[in-house]
Structure formats: C-alpha cells, structure tokens
CSV table of C-alpha atoms in Angstrom, one decimal:
chain,number,residue,atom,x,y,z
A,1,MET,CA,3.0,41.1,-23.9
A,2,ALA,CA,2.0,40.7,-20.4
A,3,LEU,CA,4.0,42.6,-17.8
A,4,SER,CA,5.3,41.0,-14.6
A,5,PHE,CA,3.8,42.6,-11.5
A,6,THR,CA,3.7,41.4,-7.9
A,7,PRO,CA,0.9,43.6,-6.6
A,8,SER,CA,-0.7,43.4,-3.2
A,9,SER,CA,-4.3,42.5,-2.8
A,10,ALA,CA,-5.1,46.0,-1.7
A,11,VAL,CA,-4.8,47.2,-5.3
A,12,HIS,CA,-5.4,44.0,-7.2
A,13,GLY,CA,-8.6,45.2,-8.6
A,14,SER,CA,-7.6,48.8,-9.1
A,15,SER,CA,-7.0,50.5,-12.5
A,16,LEU,CA,-3.3,50.0,-12.0
A,17,TYR,CA,-3.5,46.6,-13.7
A,18,SER,CA,-6.6,47.2,-15.8
A,19,SER,CA,-4.6,46.9,-19.1
A,20,PHE,CA,-2.5,43.9,-18.1
A,21,GLU,CA,-2.9,40.2,-17.3
A,22,GLN,CA,-3.5,39.6,-13.6
A,23,PRO,CA,-0.8,37.6,-11.9
A,24,LYS,CA,-2.0,34.4,-10.2
A,25,ALA,CA,0.2,34.4,-7.1
A,26,GLN,CA,-0.3,37.0,-4.4
A,27,PHE,CA,1.8,37.9,-1.3
A,28,GLY,CA,0.8,36.5,2.0
A,29,SER,CA,-0.5,38.8,4.8
A,30,SER,CA,2.9,39.0,6.3
A,31,GLN,CA,4.3,41.1,3.5
A,32,PRO,CA,4.8,44.9,4.1
A,33,LEU,CA,1.9,46.2,2.0
A,34,ASP,CA,1.0,49.5,3.8
A,35,ARG,CA,2.4,51.5,0.9
A,36,PHE,CA,-0.3,50.1,-1.4
A,37,ASN,CA,-3.1,51.9,0.5
A,38,LEU,CA,-3.2,54.3,-2.4
A,39,SER,CA,-5.0,57.7,-2.3
A,40,SER,CA,-7.2,58.7,-5.2
A,41,ALA,CA,-4.3,60.9,-6.5
A,42,ALA,CA,-2.0,58.0,-6.6
A,43,VAL,CA,-4.5,55.9,-8.5
A,44,LYS,CA,-4.8,58.7,-11.1
A,45,LEU,CA,-1.0,58.6,-11.4
A,46,SER,CA,-1.2,54.8,-11.9
A,47,ARG,CA,-3.7,55.3,-14.7
A,48,ARG,CA,-1.4,57.7,-16.4
A,49,ARG,CA,1.5,55.2,-16.2
A,50,CYS,CA,-0.7,52.5,-17.7
A,51,ALA,CA,-0.8,54.6,-20.9
A,52,ILE,CA,2.9,53.9,-21.5
A,53,LYS,CA,3.5,51.4,-24.3
A,54,PRO,CA,4.8,47.9,-23.4
A,55,LEU,CA,8.5,47.2,-23.2
A,56,ASN,CA,8.6,45.6,-26.6
A,57,ALA,CA,6.5,48.0,-28.5
A,58,GLU,CA,7.9,48.5,-32.0
A,59,PRO,CA,6.9,50.4,-35.2
A,60,LYS,CA,6.1,48.4,-38.3
A,61,ARG,CA,9.3,47.3,-40.1
A,62,ASN,CA,10.2,47.3,-43.8
A,63,ASP,CA,11.1,43.7,-44.4
A,64,SER,CA,13.1,44.5,-47.5
A,65,ILE,CA,16.0,45.8,-45.4
A,66,VAL,CA,17.9,44.7,-42.4
A,67,PRO,CA,17.0,47.2,-39.7
A,68,SER,CA,19.8,49.0,-37.8
A,69,ALA,CA,20.0,49.2,-34.0
A,70,ALA,CA,17.3,50.9,-32.1
A,71,THR,CA,14.7,51.2,-34.9
A,72,ILE,CA,12.0,52.0,-32.4
A,73,PHE,CA,10.0,55.0,-31.5
A,74,ALA,CA,10.2,56.0,-27.8
A,75,PRO,CA,6.8,55.9,-26.1
A,76,GLU,CA,5.1,59.2,-25.4
A,77,VAL,CA,6.5,60.7,-22.3
A,78,VAL,CA,3.7,61.5,-19.8
A,79,GLU,CA,5.7,62.9,-16.9
A,80,LYS,CA,9.3,64.1,-16.5
A,81,VAL,CA,11.5,62.5,-13.8
A,82,GLU,CA,13.2,65.4,-11.9
A,83,GLU,CA,16.9,65.8,-12.5
A,84,GLU,CA,19.1,64.2,-9.9
A,85,ASP,CA,22.8,63.8,-9.2
A,86,TYR,CA,23.2,60.1,-9.6
A,87,GLU,CA,26.8,60.1,-8.5
A,88,LYS,CA,25.7,61.6,-5.2
A,89,LEU,CA,22.9,59.0,-5.0
A,90,ALA,CA,25.5,56.2,-5.7
A,91,LYS,CA,27.7,57.5,-2.8
A,92,GLU,CA,24.6,57.6,-0.5
A,93,LEU,CA,23.8,54.0,-1.4
A,94,GLU,CA,27.3,52.7,-1.6
A,95,ASN,CA,27.1,50.8,1.7
A,96,ALA,CA,23.3,50.1,1.5
A,97,SER,CA,22.0,46.6,1.3
A,98,PRO,CA,20.8,45.2,-2.0
A,99,LEU,CA,17.2,45.2,-0.6
A,100,ALA,CA,17.5,49.0,0.2
A,101,ILE,CA,19.0,49.7,-3.2
A,102,MET,CA,16.2,47.8,-4.9
A,103,ASP,CA,13.5,49.5,-2.9
A,104,LYS,CA,14.9,52.9,-3.8
A,105,ALA,CA,15.0,52.0,-7.5
A,106,LEU,CA,11.4,50.7,-7.6
A,107,GLU,CA,10.2,53.6,-5.5
A,108,LYS,CA,11.8,56.2,-7.7
A,109,PHE,CA,10.9,54.9,-11.1
A,110,GLY,CA,7.8,52.7,-10.6
A,111,ASN,CA,6.5,51.3,-13.9
A,112,ASP,CA,9.4,52.9,-15.9
A,113,ILE,CA,12.0,50.5,-14.5
A,114,ALA,CA,12.5,46.8,-15.1
A,115,ILE,CA,14.8,44.0,-13.9
A,116,ALA,CA,17.1,42.4,-16.6
A,117,PHE,CA,16.9,38.6,-16.0
A,118,SER,CA,19.5,36.4,-17.6
A,119,GLY,CA,18.5,33.0,-16.2
A,120,ALA,CA,21.4,32.8,-13.7
A,121,GLU,CA,21.8,34.4,-10.3
A,122,ASP,CA,19.6,37.3,-11.4
A,123,VAL,CA,16.8,35.5,-9.7
A,124,ALA,CA,18.2,37.1,-6.5
A,125,LEU,CA,17.1,40.5,-8.0
A,126,ILE,CA,13.6,39.2,-8.4
A,127,GLU,CA,13.6,38.0,-4.8
A,128,TYR,CA,14.8,41.3,-3.5
A,129,ALA,CA,12.1,43.1,-5.6
A,130,ARG,CA,9.5,40.8,-4.1
A,131,LEU,CA,10.6,41.5,-0.6
A,132,THR,CA,10.2,45.3,-1.1
A,133,GLY,CA,6.4,44.7,-1.5
A,134,ARG,CA,6.4,46.9,-4.6
A,135,PRO,CA,5.2,46.1,-8.1
A,136,PHE,CA,8.0,45.2,-10.5
A,137,ARG,CA,8.7,44.3,-14.1
A,138,VAL,CA,11.1,41.7,-15.4
A,139,PHE,CA,12.4,41.3,-18.9
A,140,SER,CA,14.8,38.9,-20.6
A,141,LEU,CA,16.6,38.5,-23.9
A,142,ASP,CA,15.8,35.2,-25.7
A,143,THR,CA,18.6,34.9,-28.2
A,144,GLY,CA,17.1,31.7,-29.6
A,145,ARG,CA,20.3,29.8,-28.6
A,146,LEU,CA,19.9,29.3,-24.8
A,147,ASN,CA,20.2,25.9,-23.1
A,148,PRO,CA,17.1,23.9,-22.6
A,149,GLU,CA,17.7,24.1,-18.8
A,150,THR,CA,17.6,27.9,-19.0
A,151,TYR,CA,14.2,27.9,-20.8
A,152,LYS,CA,12.8,25.5,-18.1
A,153,PHE,CA,14.2,27.8,-15.4
A,154,PHE,CA,12.4,30.8,-16.9
A,155,ASP,CA,9.1,28.8,-16.6
A,156,GLU,CA,9.9,27.9,-13.0
A,157,VAL,CA,10.6,31.5,-12.1
A,158,GLU,CA,7.3,32.7,-13.7
A,159,LYS,CA,5.3,30.1,-11.7
A,160,HIS,CA,7.2,30.7,-8.5
A,161,TYR,CA,6.6,34.4,-8.5
A,162,GLY,CA,3.3,34.5,-10.4
A,163,ILE,CA,4.8,36.9,-13.0
A,164,ARG,CA,5.2,37.0,-16.7
A,165,ILE,CA,8.6,37.8,-18.0
A,166,GLU,CA,8.7,40.2,-20.9
A,167,TYR,CA,10.8,38.5,-23.5
A,168,MET,CA,12.7,40.4,-26.2
A,169,PHE,CA,13.8,38.6,-29.4
A,170,PRO,CA,16.3,39.4,-32.1
A,171,ASP,CA,15.1,40.7,-35.4
A,172,ALA,CA,14.5,37.7,-37.7
A,173,VAL,CA,15.8,39.5,-40.8
A,174,GLU,CA,19.1,40.3,-39.1
A,175,VAL,CA,19.6,36.8,-37.8
A,176,GLN,CA,18.8,35.4,-41.2
A,177,ALA,CA,21.3,37.7,-42.9
A,178,LEU,CA,24.1,36.8,-40.4
A,179,VAL,CA,23.5,33.1,-40.7
A,180,ARG,CA,23.2,33.0,-44.4
A,181,SER,CA,26.4,35.1,-44.9
A,182,LYS,CA,28.6,33.6,-42.2
A,183,GLY,CA,27.1,30.4,-41.0
A,184,LEU,CA,25.8,29.3,-37.6
A,185,PHE,CA,29.1,29.3,-35.7
A,186,SER,CA,31.0,32.2,-37.2
A,187,PHE,CA,31.8,33.5,-33.7
A,188,TYR,CA,34.3,30.7,-33.2
A,189,GLU,CA,36.4,32.2,-36.0
A,190,ASP,CA,36.0,35.9,-35.8
A,191,GLY,CA,34.8,36.6,-32.3
A,192,HIS,CA,31.5,36.8,-30.5
A,193,GLN,CA,30.8,40.5,-30.8
A,194,GLU,CA,28.9,40.4,-34.1
A,195,CYS,CA,26.5,37.6,-33.1
A,196,CYS,CA,25.9,39.2,-29.7
A,197,ARG,CA,25.2,42.5,-31.3
A,198,VAL,CA,22.4,41.0,-33.4
A,199,ARG,CA,21.0,38.6,-30.8
A,200,LYS,CA,21.4,40.6,-27.6
A,201,VAL,CA,22.5,44.2,-27.9
A,202,ARG,CA,20.0,45.4,-30.4
A,203,PRO,CA,17.0,43.7,-28.7
A,204,LEU,CA,18.2,45.2,-25.4
A,205,ARG,CA,18.4,48.6,-27.0
A,206,ARG,CA,14.8,48.3,-28.1
A,207,ALA,CA,13.7,47.2,-24.7
A,208,LEU,CA,15.5,50.1,-22.9
A,209,LYS,CA,14.0,52.7,-25.2
A,210,GLY,CA,10.7,52.0,-23.3
A,211,LEU,CA,12.2,52.6,-19.9
A,212,ARG,CA,13.8,55.3,-17.8
A,213,ALA,CA,15.9,52.9,-15.7
A,214,TRP,CA,16.9,49.2,-15.5
A,215,ILE,CA,18.3,46.9,-12.9
A,216,THR,CA,21.1,44.5,-13.5
A,217,GLY,CA,22.9,41.7,-11.6
A,218,GLN,CA,26.4,43.0,-12.2
A,219,ARG,CA,28.9,42.3,-9.4
A,220,LYS,CA,32.5,43.6,-9.0
A,221,ASP,CA,33.9,40.2,-8.5
A,222,GLN,CA,32.4,38.7,-11.6
A,223,SER,CA,35.0,40.1,-13.9
A,224,PRO,CA,38.0,41.9,-12.5
A,225,GLY,CA,39.0,43.1,-16.0
A,226,THR,CA,35.7,44.9,-16.7
A,227,ARG,CA,33.5,45.1,-13.7
A,228,LEU,CA,35.8,46.0,-10.8
A,229,GLU,CA,34.5,49.6,-10.6
A,230,VAL,CA,30.8,49.0,-11.1
A,231,PRO,CA,28.8,51.5,-8.9
A,232,VAL,CA,25.5,50.7,-7.3
A,233,VAL,CA,23.8,53.5,-9.3
A,234,GLN,CA,25.0,55.1,-12.5
A,235,VAL,CA,23.8,57.0,-15.6
A,236,ASP,CA,24.0,54.4,-18.3
A,237,PRO,CA,27.0,55.2,-20.5
A,238,VAL,CA,25.9,53.2,-23.5
A,239,PHE,CA,22.1,53.0,-23.9
A,240,GLU,CA,19.3,55.5,-24.1
A,241,GLY,CA,16.0,55.6,-22.3
A,242,MET,CA,12.5,56.7,-23.4
A,243,ASP,CA,13.4,60.4,-23.2
A,244,GLY,CA,16.3,59.9,-25.6
A,245,GLY,CA,19.8,61.3,-25.5
A,246,VAL,CA,22.8,60.9,-23.3
A,247,GLY,CA,21.8,60.6,-19.6
A,248,SER,CA,18.3,59.5,-20.3
A,249,LEU,CA,18.7,56.0,-18.7
A,250,VAL,CA,19.7,55.2,-15.2
A,251,LYS,CA,21.2,51.8,-14.2
A,252,PHE,CA,20.9,50.2,-10.8
A,253,ASN,CA,23.3,47.4,-9.8
A,254,PRO,CA,22.0,46.4,-6.3
A,255,VAL,CA,24.5,43.5,-5.8
A,256,ALA,CA,27.5,45.3,-7.2
A,257,ASN,CA,29.3,45.0,-3.8
A,258,VAL,CA,28.1,41.5,-3.0
A,259,LYS,CA,30.4,38.5,-3.3
A,260,GLY,CA,29.2,35.6,-5.5
A,261,ASP,CA,29.3,33.2,-2.5
A,262,ASP,CA,27.0,35.6,-0.5
A,263,VAL,CA,24.6,35.8,-3.4
A,264,TRP,CA,24.3,32.0,-3.3
A,265,LYS,CA,23.9,31.9,0.5
A,266,PHE,CA,20.9,34.3,0.0
A,267,LEU,CA,19.4,32.1,-2.8
A,268,ARG,CA,19.7,29.0,-0.6
A,269,THR,CA,18.3,30.7,2.4
A,270,MET,CA,15.2,32.0,0.5
A,271,ASN,CA,14.7,28.6,-1.2
A,272,VAL,CA,14.1,30.1,-4.7
A,273,PRO,CA,14.4,28.4,-8.0
A,274,VAL,CA,17.9,28.2,-9.6
A,275,ASN,CA,19.1,27.1,-13.0
A,276,SER,CA,19.9,23.4,-12.9
A,277,LEU,CA,23.1,24.1,-15.0
A,278,HIS,CA,24.7,25.5,-11.8
A,279,ALA,CA,24.9,22.0,-10.4
A,280,LYS,CA,26.8,20.9,-13.5
A,281,GLY,CA,29.6,23.4,-13.0
A,282,TYR,CA,28.2,26.4,-14.9
A,283,ILE,CA,28.5,29.7,-13.1
A,284,SER,CA,28.2,32.5,-15.7
A,285,ILE,CA,25.4,31.3,-18.1
A,286,GLY,CA,24.8,32.6,-21.6
A,287,CYS,CA,24.0,31.0,-24.9
A,288,GLU,CA,24.6,27.3,-25.3
A,289,PRO,CA,27.4,27.4,-27.9
A,290,CYS,CA,29.3,30.1,-25.9
A,291,THR,CA,29.0,28.7,-22.4
A,292,ARG,CA,30.6,25.8,-20.7
A,293,PRO,CA,31.3,24.6,-17.1
A,294,VAL,CA,34.1,26.2,-15.1
A,295,LEU,CA,37.0,23.9,-14.1
A,296,PRO,CA,38.9,24.0,-10.8
A,297,GLY,CA,41.1,27.0,-10.5
A,298,GLN,CA,39.3,28.9,-13.2
A,299,HIS,CA,37.5,32.3,-12.8
A,300,GLU,CA,33.7,32.1,-13.3
A,301,ARG,CA,33.9,34.3,-16.4
A,302,GLU,CA,36.2,31.8,-18.1
A,303,GLY,CA,33.3,29.7,-18.9
A,304,ARG,CA,32.2,32.3,-21.5
A,305,TRP,CA,33.8,32.7,-24.9
A,306,TRP,CA,36.7,30.5,-23.8
A,307,TRP,CA,38.4,30.5,-27.2
A,308,GLU,CA,39.1,34.3,-27.0
A,309,ASP,CA,41.5,36.4,-25.0
A,310,SER,CA,40.3,37.6,-21.6
A,311,LYS,CA,40.8,41.3,-22.3
A,312,ALA,CA,37.1,42.1,-22.7
A,313,LYS,CA,34.7,39.4,-21.7
A,314,GLU,CA,31.5,41.4,-22.3
A,315,CYS,CA,28.8,40.7,-24.9
A,316,GLY,CA,28.0,44.4,-25.3
A,317,LEU,CA,25.2,44.7,-22.8
A,318,HIS,CA,27.7,46.3,-20.4
A,319,LYS,CA,30.2,47.7,-22.9
A,320,GLY,CA,30.5,50.8,-20.8
A,321,ASN,CA,32.5,48.8,-18.3
A,322,ILE,CA,35.4,48.3,-20.7
A,323,LYS,CA,38.1,50.9,-20.3
A,324,GLU,CA,39.2,52.9,-23.3
A,325,GLU,CA,42.8,51.5,-23.0
A,326,ILE,CA,41.4,48.0,-23.3
A,327,LEU,CA,39.4,48.8,-26.3
A,328,ASN,CA,42.3,50.5,-28.0
A,329,GLY,CA,45.3,48.7,-26.6
A,330,ASN,CA,44.7,45.0,-27.2
A,331,GLY,CA,43.7,44.5,-23.6
A,332,ASN,CA,47.2,45.1,-22.2
A,333,GLY,CA,46.2,47.7,-19.7
A,334,ALA,CA,47.1,51.4,-19.7
A,335,ALA,CA,50.3,51.6,-21.7
A,336,ASN,CA,53.2,54.0,-20.9
A,337,ALA,CA,55.4,55.7,-23.4
A,338,ASN,CA,57.4,52.5,-23.9
A,339,GLY,CA,54.4,50.4,-24.7
A,340,ASN,CA,54.6,48.5,-21.4
A,341,ALA,CA,51.4,48.1,-19.4
A,342,THR,CA,51.4,49.8,-16.0
A,343,ASN,CA,49.2,47.3,-14.1
A,344,THR,CA,50.2,46.0,-10.7
A,345,ASP,CA,52.2,42.8,-11.2
A,346,LEU,CA,51.0,39.3,-10.3
A,347,LEU,CA,52.6,36.2,-8.9
A,348,VAL,CA,55.0,38.0,-6.7
A,349,ASN,CA,56.6,35.5,-4.4
A,350,GLU,CA,60.1,34.5,-3.3
A,351,ASN,CA,59.6,31.1,-4.8
A,352,VAL,CA,58.6,32.4,-8.3
A,353,MET,CA,61.5,33.7,-10.4
A,354,ASN,CA,60.7,36.6,-12.7
A,355,LEU,CA,62.2,35.8,-16.1
A,356,SER,CA,63.3,38.5,-18.6
A,357,ARG,CA,63.2,38.1,-22.3
A,358,PRO,CA,66.9,37.1,-22.4
A,359,GLY,CA,66.2,34.7,-19.5
A,360,ILE,CA,63.4,32.9,-21.3
A,361,GLU,CA,65.4,32.8,-24.5
A,362,ASN,CA,68.4,31.2,-22.7
A,363,LEU,CA,66.0,28.7,-21.2
A,364,LEU,CA,64.8,27.8,-24.7
A,365,LYS,CA,68.3,27.2,-26.0
A,366,LEU,CA,69.4,24.8,-23.3
A,367,GLU,CA,69.1,21.2,-24.3
A,368,ASN,CA,70.6,19.9,-21.0
A,369,ARG,CA,69.3,21.8,-18.1
A,370,ARG,CA,70.6,21.2,-14.6
A,371,GLU,CA,67.0,21.3,-13.3
A,372,PRO,CA,63.5,21.3,-14.9
A,373,TRP,CA,61.4,24.5,-15.0
A,374,VAL,CA,57.7,25.3,-14.7
A,375,VAL,CA,57.0,28.7,-16.3
A,376,VAL,CA,53.7,30.6,-16.7
A,377,LEU,CA,53.2,33.1,-19.5
A,378,TYR,CA,50.9,35.7,-18.0
A,379,ALA,CA,49.5,39.3,-18.2
A,380,PRO,CA,48.7,41.3,-15.0
A,381,TRP,CA,45.4,42.6,-16.5
A,382,CYS,CA,44.2,39.1,-17.4
A,383,GLN,CA,41.4,38.1,-15.0
A,384,PHE,CA,42.1,34.4,-15.5
A,385,CYS,CA,45.8,34.9,-14.5
A,386,GLN,CA,44.5,36.8,-11.5
A,387,ALA,CA,42.2,33.9,-10.6
A,388,MET,CA,45.0,31.3,-10.7
A,389,GLU,CA,47.5,33.4,-8.8
A,390,GLY,CA,46.9,31.6,-5.5
A,391,SER,CA,47.2,28.1,-7.0
A,392,TYR,CA,50.4,29.0,-8.8
A,393,ILE,CA,52.1,30.5,-5.8
A,394,GLU,CA,51.1,27.4,-3.7
A,395,LEU,CA,52.6,25.2,-6.4
A,396,ALA,CA,55.9,27.2,-6.2
A,397,GLU,CA,55.9,26.8,-2.4
A,398,LYS,CA,55.3,23.1,-2.6
A,399,LEU,CA,58.1,22.6,-5.2
A,400,ALA,CA,60.6,24.7,-3.2
A,401,GLY,CA,63.7,22.5,-2.5
A,402,SER,CA,62.5,19.8,-4.9
A,403,GLY,CA,64.9,20.6,-7.7
A,404,ILE,CA,62.2,22.1,-9.9
A,405,LYS,CA,62.4,25.8,-10.6
A,406,VAL,CA,59.2,27.8,-10.9
A,407,GLY,CA,59.1,31.0,-13.0
A,408,LYS,CA,56.9,33.5,-14.7
A,409,PHE,CA,57.3,35.5,-17.9
A,410,ARG,CA,55.2,38.5,-18.7
A,411,ALA,CA,54.1,37.8,-22.3
A,412,ASP,CA,51.8,40.7,-23.2
A,413,GLY,CA,52.6,44.0,-24.9
A,414,GLU,CA,55.8,43.9,-27.0
A,415,GLU,CA,56.5,40.3,-25.9
A,416,LYS,CA,53.2,38.8,-27.1
A,417,ALA,CA,54.4,38.1,-30.7
A,418,PHE,CA,57.5,36.4,-29.5
A,419,ALA,CA,55.5,34.3,-27.0
A,420,GLN,CA,53.1,33.2,-29.7
A,421,GLN,CA,55.8,32.2,-32.1
A,422,GLU,CA,58.4,30.7,-29.7
A,423,LEU,CA,56.5,29.7,-26.6
A,424,GLN,CA,53.2,28.3,-27.8
A,425,LEU,CA,51.1,31.1,-26.3
A,426,GLY,CA,47.5,30.8,-27.3
A,427,SER,CA,45.8,32.7,-24.5
A,428,PHE,CA,46.6,33.8,-21.0
A,429,PRO,CA,47.6,32.0,-18.9
A,430,THR,CA,49.8,29.5,-20.7
A,431,ILE,CA,51.8,27.1,-18.5
A,432,LEU,CA,55.0,25.4,-19.8
A,433,PHE,CA,57.2,22.6,-18.4
A,434,PHE,CA,60.9,22.7,-19.5
A,435,PRO,CA,62.2,19.1,-19.0
A,436,LYS,CA,65.7,18.5,-17.9
A,437,HIS,CA,66.9,16.8,-21.2
A,438,SER,CA,64.7,18.4,-23.9
A,439,ALA,CA,65.0,21.6,-25.8
A,440,ARG,CA,61.3,22.1,-26.5
A,441,PRO,CA,59.0,22.9,-23.6
A,442,ILE,CA,55.8,20.9,-23.0
A,443,LYS,CA,52.6,22.9,-22.8
A,444,TYR,CA,50.1,22.2,-20.0
A,445,PRO,CA,47.1,20.9,-21.9
A,446,SER,CA,44.4,21.3,-19.3
A,447,GLU,CA,42.4,24.3,-18.1
A,448,LYS,CA,42.2,22.9,-14.6
A,449,ARG,CA,44.5,25.3,-12.7
A,450,ASP,CA,44.1,24.1,-9.1
A,451,VAL,CA,47.3,23.2,-7.4
A,452,ASP,CA,46.6,19.5,-7.4
A,453,SER,CA,46.1,19.4,-11.2
A,454,LEU,CA,49.3,21.4,-11.7
A,455,LEU,CA,51.3,19.1,-9.3
A,456,ALA,CA,50.0,16.1,-11.2
A,457,PHE,CA,51.3,17.6,-14.5
A,458,VAL,CA,54.7,18.3,-13.1
A,459,SER,CA,55.0,15.0,-11.4
A,460,ALA,CA,54.3,13.1,-14.6
A,461,LEU,CA,57.1,14.9,-16.4
A,462,ARG,CA,59.8,15.4,-13.8
C-alpha cells in the first residue's frame, strides 16, 4: 500500500521515497522547506526508516478460524525513541496552536506517526500537516459501510493533497461470522459495540501496531460526556504501538482545545475539500446505518447511534475517554453511597421547578389540573440534556406568566425504572406535556429541541 507523503522537491528524488509511490502534487516555492536540506547523515536515517513495514503489514492468516484482535507481528524496531514525560509535554503544549502541536508530533516521530482520517473535519489535520512542510502519513478505516459521499470525499482529499491514504479493512472472516450469526443490522437491537469492534477497533489495532504515535481529531466540545478532558498529548491508554506493551504508543490531539466553529472557520479560510454530507446536516460522520443529520437544538454527537443512551457515545477507537464510573455505573456519573450521581445539576433557573419523586407522582394522579405542565426527564451527565439546556431555560422564561408551569425531573439512577414504566422514558432527554384535563401526559415526539419547536408543541396542546 502506498504511503501518503507530502515531500519537498529538495528530497523528491532522494532515497527517502525510493520504496514508495511518488506523490504527484508538490508544494509551491512559498512553503517553508529549509528543513529538507538534509545532510548525508539524515539521508542515512531516512533509509533506515524506509525499512519499516507498511502500516497494514500482516502475517498470513489461518482462514479456518476467526482471528482475534491484534493478530499482527510488530515490525522490526530499528531505533528506540528516547523516553519522555508526555504529561510534561502536554502541559508545555497546552496553549500551543494546532499547527505547533502538529509540527512537534511530525518532528518527533517522523515516519512512525500517522494521521487518523475519518472523512469529516479531520481534513483540518491534513491541512495543518501540509502547512508544517514535513512529510506525513494518513490512514483511514474503511468499514465497508460508509456513505457514498464519504468515499467520494476520500478521493477528493487524495487528489487535492497529492497523497495516498492508507486504508485499513476489517477481517473478512470476522465480518462474515458476525453477519451470518446476527444479521446485517444487529446493532439496532443489541448495541453498536460488537459491530464497531469487528469493523473499526480491530483494524485500528493492527494499524497502530506499525506505529509509535498517531494523530486524531478529537475535540473537548465534541462529546462532553467522554471527551471533556482530552489532552493535546497523551500516552494512549488503550492501544499498543510497534514496541508493544503499555505506554508504547503516543497520541496527539492537536485540535483538542479548538471549538467546532473555529475548525470550520479554518477549513473555509483554507478552501479545502469537505464532505458534502455536512451541507445536509451531518456533523459527526460515521457508518451510513449509524449516522444521521443533527436536528436543531441537538448536540453534534446525537447524530451517532441515536437509538442508544448517551452515556458512552464512543465506538471503541477512543475507549480510554470513558470514565470507569460510566462503564460500571450505567452512565449515571460517579455515584455516592446512596446510589445518587454527584454531577453538577442542569436546568437551574427560577422559572424551572425541580420536581421530586412525590411531586411527579402527584402530577400523574391529577385528572383536573389547575394549569398544564411541561416537564423534562433528564440526567446531568447526559450530553444531550446539556446541549438542550439553553433552549429549555429560554422556553421556561417565555412561558413565565402564561399559566403553563415548566418543570424538570431527574430520572436517572434509582428513578430510571420508575420513569421508564410510568413516564414513557426512552432516552434522555424526554419531554412531557401534562394537559389541564387529562391524566396521561403527552410525550414530545420530535428530536428538534430548539425553543421554537418546543413552543410550537406546547401551543398546539395548551
């Protein structure tokens, strides 16, 4: 498989690329290329690095069995990267620009690092890498179930940058076993983790066994439930690199501190290719069956695996982001001795009444209420509840004095079973309207959680 390089003309004919396909596009003379005036010693080092196996190198497989994760031999290690305190490096780069972080990553690891490209905003990473003037590699996981627009986007990116993306594919025997035993869409019934493990996690594990470091497009604002504490540099807590063992792989997240809007300003400024799905309302883009457009008032991550609870919206590629209490506590946050989560509360406003269990039970029993109610069933740890907080508070402020009460009921933890049985809770948030002359509440049917949509729902039923 060809590797994706963006070399300068100064070394275009050198031995650095003798074993790889030459990229067609080259930088203009305005690019900072002084670092490529290599000495003879550096060229010898480049020859040594070329001896490393390609990213997708694998041993022969016994087709009679379904291979387990990471059935790949690590390439022969030619040189050892000196030990470094990456927590210290993360602190040094905490306030650095994405370009500076990218430059540091490529400078430090050279041919032993690659950019993970998913077909969404990760094109920003490729643009930053290009701007450093250093050679870089790009790989992507082709699950076999991506949107046609995503495949077209891959081709546009390759042509725009003159590179070849290193594609990793799932093991055919594993996919065959999964589909034959459980069907094509089993993830709608029993969760996405098993399918993602076969189609994404294991191919990624094979890819990373050929590297010492990788670069991702994780941002803190992408997923408040799992990515809020992502550092710009870290020792990968889940995967292993070519040297094997814990701590053998370093992970760079150059845009960790960048807001999504700022990433898009950068993409528009640099006039780079973008996935056409973004114009159709898609923000976080994955496999076609598991991705849909985001509606007004929704968090960007809500377009992924929308039929599941929001407690751990990760496919396994960044499983290290998920806190232990989420993995073991049903996503209800860090629980105290009474089983109640200790997260900071949401929807705190003078116009939003906090209902207790007896309060919501009394509301259910009333057949003739003096005024109608709007109540949201929420959980403080839920990133989608967090995303709609502003809209719901604005709704409460607009309904103040209108004769309609606005309330909230925390329905996670010990209250979840009650909410599911008595309050139609499917996932968080669930919004209910209690009419003036009806015992049973009416569930808000839409996932549009902007204030105008919520007001239209209330106005139609008041």
